[in-house]
Amino acid sequence: MNIIENISTIKNKIHNAEIKSNRPENSVKLMAVSKFHTVEEIKKAIDAGQILFGENRVQEACQKFEELYKYNPNIELHIIGNLQLNKVKKAVKIASCIQSVDRLELIEEIEKQCEKINKNINIFFEIHTAEDSKSGYTSEEDLFESLDLISKGKFPHIKTKGLMTMAPFTNDENLIRKSFVTLKNIQQNAKLKFPNLDLEELSMGMSGDFEIAIEEGSTLVRVGTAIFGERNYNK
Ligand SMILES: *Cc1c(COP(=O)(O)O)cnc(C)c1O
């Protein structure tokens, strides 16, 4: 795998997708999803100028990123995987953003742990838009309950950034697109209802579907396999 070449190829594809969909240049950020890949591989991506990384599992993220922050203090890490309450303390220490916020009790725990270490953190709300994903808010009502409490200032260490979703794993482009359109619609509704919250970002699109996601308004694509190659889950 030539990680440096892969990043350059993906950046070109992002650029072309921006042009194709009349989006401003550089309006889409690239996250390198480095789960299951080694510190050495991630360093190659950093050497290629990559700053933003995503990890699913807190334990793994801590093991790798304590060293990687020393390698380059400017890198940024987002947690993008399902988060258990007992992992929140470590998650808020190692990451600048939790993208997989999917329930109120998680927000309460994030606030509690951030208050303890006096740190502000960014969050995305993960939305369940496709059947084969397990995680995410499943109703707009639950999402709006969380947004309402945040907009009233109940969680001063938490700063909202936007919404996140995973499209279904399918070759059916219409189904994938539908999932992205759903996220965009929920974003529009949420922005109207909570104009004082920052909900501008749409984190959607992975290796197989990021160009479609950009056409549908993605501002941040999360790409793993197309940068680092297949993951070895048996390691
Ligand atoms: C693993 C993962 C990705 C990256 O998937 P690829 O298909 O390897 O690009 C993106 N988002 C989330 C939430 C993931 O868990």
XYZ file of C-alpha atoms and ligand atoms in Angstrom:
250
model
C 0.000 0.000 0.000
C 1.374 3.372 -0.923
C -0.353 5.502 1.677
C 1.055 8.781 0.425
C -0.097 8.066 -3.130
C -3.526 6.936 -1.920
C -4.084 10.171 -0.016
C -3.174 12.192 -3.058
C -5.543 10.145 -5.250
C -8.409 10.616 -2.803
C -7.788 14.335 -2.511
C -8.054 14.579 -6.283
C -11.308 12.651 -6.254
C -12.689 14.903 -3.509
C -11.653 17.935 -5.528
C -13.387 16.605 -8.659
C -16.528 15.761 -6.705
C -16.591 19.298 -5.293
C -16.435 20.724 -8.795
C -19.032 18.300 -10.154
C -21.530 19.268 -7.481
C -20.797 23.005 -7.547
C -19.359 22.949 -4.073
C -16.652 25.442 -3.106
C -13.104 24.122 -3.404
C -11.733 22.655 -0.184
C -15.151 22.639 1.450
C -14.867 18.920 2.159
C -12.452 17.738 4.849
C -10.708 14.379 4.635
C -10.525 12.196 7.735
C -8.148 9.228 7.587
C -9.770 6.357 9.474
C -6.824 4.525 10.981
C -8.501 1.792 13.040
C -6.615 -1.534 12.927
C -3.627 0.165 11.323
C -0.272 0.638 12.972
C 1.518 3.687 14.296
C 4.051 3.292 11.486
C 1.328 3.373 8.835
C -0.321 6.391 10.448
C 3.021 8.211 10.529
C 3.201 7.777 6.752
C -0.149 9.511 6.439
C 1.052 12.307 8.729
C 4.148 12.655 6.545
C 1.799 13.087 3.584
C 0.275 16.078 5.359
C -2.761 14.331 6.815
C -3.943 16.033 10.033
C -7.385 14.610 10.836
C -7.745 10.983 11.983
C -10.615 8.803 13.132
C -10.562 5.782 15.418
C -13.409 3.512 16.516
C -12.117 2.040 19.716
C -10.930 4.178 22.594
C -8.419 1.669 23.954
C -6.710 1.296 20.585
C -6.806 5.052 20.006
C -5.044 5.739 23.323
C -2.352 3.161 22.640
C -1.495 4.681 19.282
C -2.186 8.384 19.611
C -0.229 9.148 22.760
C 2.818 8.387 20.652
C 1.447 10.041 17.519
C 0.729 13.356 19.259
C 4.414 13.439 20.146
C 5.305 12.748 16.522
C 3.160 15.692 15.418
C 1.298 17.798 17.995
C -0.910 19.311 15.297
C -2.811 16.148 14.445
C -6.453 15.843 15.422
C -8.350 12.744 16.492
C -12.083 12.090 16.386
C -13.760 9.073 17.955
C -16.193 7.648 15.387
C -17.222 4.314 16.915
C -19.954 3.248 19.277
C -19.006 4.567 22.698
C -19.737 2.883 26.033
C -20.173 5.102 29.076
C -17.158 3.621 30.848
C -14.906 4.620 27.920
C -15.924 8.279 27.889
C -13.299 9.400 30.387
C -10.464 8.164 28.163
C -12.210 9.262 24.973
C -12.492 12.905 25.991
C -8.844 12.912 27.028
C -7.476 11.587 23.745
C -9.863 13.157 21.200
C -10.972 16.647 20.205
C -14.326 15.427 18.937
C -16.774 12.578 19.478
C -18.662 11.930 16.249
C -20.676 8.954 17.480
C -22.961 10.645 20.009
C -26.209 8.723 19.840
C -28.001 9.133 23.167
C -28.611 11.610 25.952
C -26.869 9.642 28.693
C -23.704 9.696 26.603
C -23.932 13.495 26.377
C -24.361 13.680 30.146
C -21.284 11.519 30.706
C -19.202 13.494 28.187
C -20.121 16.713 29.992
C -19.260 15.189 33.368
C -15.846 13.939 32.259
C -14.988 17.147 30.394
C -15.892 19.240 33.405
C -13.494 17.185 35.552
C -10.530 17.963 33.309
C -11.803 21.403 32.292
C -11.816 20.603 28.587
C -14.269 21.597 25.881
C -15.109 19.001 23.288
C -16.826 18.979 19.891
C -19.542 16.500 19.085
C -21.473 15.191 16.103
C -24.801 13.443 16.470
C -24.804 10.052 14.802
C -28.073 9.380 13.013
C -29.372 5.963 12.092
C -30.295 6.307 8.414
C -29.822 2.768 7.135
C -30.963 -0.625 8.285
C -27.629 -2.414 8.539
C -26.094 0.117 10.890
C -26.682 -0.579 14.585
C -25.897 2.799 16.003
C -27.267 6.306 15.894
C -30.371 8.161 16.986
C -33.366 6.381 15.511
C -35.894 9.163 15.951
C -35.835 12.882 15.312
C -37.717 13.256 18.586
C -34.839 11.815 20.626
C -32.320 13.886 18.710
C -34.320 17.053 19.285
C -34.600 16.307 22.998
C -30.786 16.246 23.177
C -30.453 19.352 21.017
C -32.999 21.180 23.142
C -31.060 20.578 26.369
C -27.782 21.604 24.739
C -29.326 24.732 23.248
C -30.521 25.708 26.741
C -26.921 25.639 27.965
C -27.106 22.494 30.091
C -23.809 21.126 28.804
C -21.314 24.001 28.803
C -18.265 21.887 27.870
C -19.909 20.477 24.756
C -19.885 22.221 21.405
C -22.076 20.853 18.635
C -20.628 20.620 15.133
C -23.059 18.647 13.005
C -24.452 15.251 12.116
C -22.859 11.951 11.140
C -24.163 8.808 9.480
C -23.153 5.566 7.819
C -24.826 4.595 4.561
C -25.863 0.961 4.015
C -23.238 -1.500 2.754
C -24.715 -2.103 -0.681
C -23.977 -1.527 -4.338
C -27.379 0.101 -4.749
C -26.459 3.732 -5.284
C -30.032 4.868 -4.732
C -30.123 3.394 -1.245
C -26.787 4.984 -0.377
C -27.923 8.348 -1.687
C -31.195 8.071 0.214
C -29.303 7.658 3.462
C -27.258 10.828 2.802
C -30.346 12.809 1.782
C -32.053 11.728 5.009
C -29.138 13.100 7.036
C -29.245 16.384 5.152
C -33.005 16.712 5.734
C -32.647 16.083 9.450
C -29.905 18.710 9.515
C -32.205 21.252 7.855
C -34.986 20.556 10.359
C -32.586 20.745 13.287
C -31.089 24.041 12.099
C -34.535 25.604 11.814
C -35.538 24.451 15.259
C -32.243 25.248 17.005
C -30.773 28.282 15.234
C -28.399 28.978 18.123
C -26.564 25.651 17.664
C -23.747 25.073 15.189
C -24.860 22.103 13.093
C -23.121 22.970 9.832
C -21.043 19.833 9.384
C -22.265 16.674 7.679
C -19.900 13.765 8.301
C -20.851 11.253 5.650
C -19.100 9.162 3.023
C -16.533 6.347 3.366
C -14.132 4.640 0.936
C -16.890 3.189 -1.234
C -19.306 6.098 -1.314
C -17.573 9.389 -0.505
C -18.120 10.870 -3.952
C -21.880 10.324 -3.681
C -21.776 11.813 -0.187
C -20.065 14.950 -1.466
C -22.737 15.344 -4.143
C -25.314 15.217 -1.342
C -23.616 17.822 0.827
C -20.976 16.053 2.912
C -18.455 18.384 4.563
C -16.276 15.625 6.041
C -15.552 12.213 4.537
C -14.200 9.343 6.647
C -11.894 7.211 4.539
C -10.048 4.143 5.807
C -9.578 1.311 3.333
C -8.858 3.541 0.336
C -5.953 5.099 2.256
C -4.505 2.265 4.351
C -5.757 -0.853 2.543
C -7.911 -3.668 3.909
C -8.095 -4.019 7.673
C -6.842 -7.221 9.251
C -9.406 -7.918 11.988
C -7.484 -10.962 13.200
C -4.430 -9.048 14.331
C -14.363 2.078 9.556
C -15.185 3.297 9.431
C -15.011 4.178 8.350
C -14.057 3.916 7.194
O -14.521 2.881 6.389
P -13.774 2.525 4.992
O -14.818 1.796 4.225
O -12.605 1.671 5.349
O -13.376 3.785 4.351
C -15.787 5.328 8.334
N -16.672 5.615 9.311
C -16.868 4.797 10.361
C -17.860 5.167 11.399
C -16.148 3.604 10.449
O -16.366 2.787 11.477
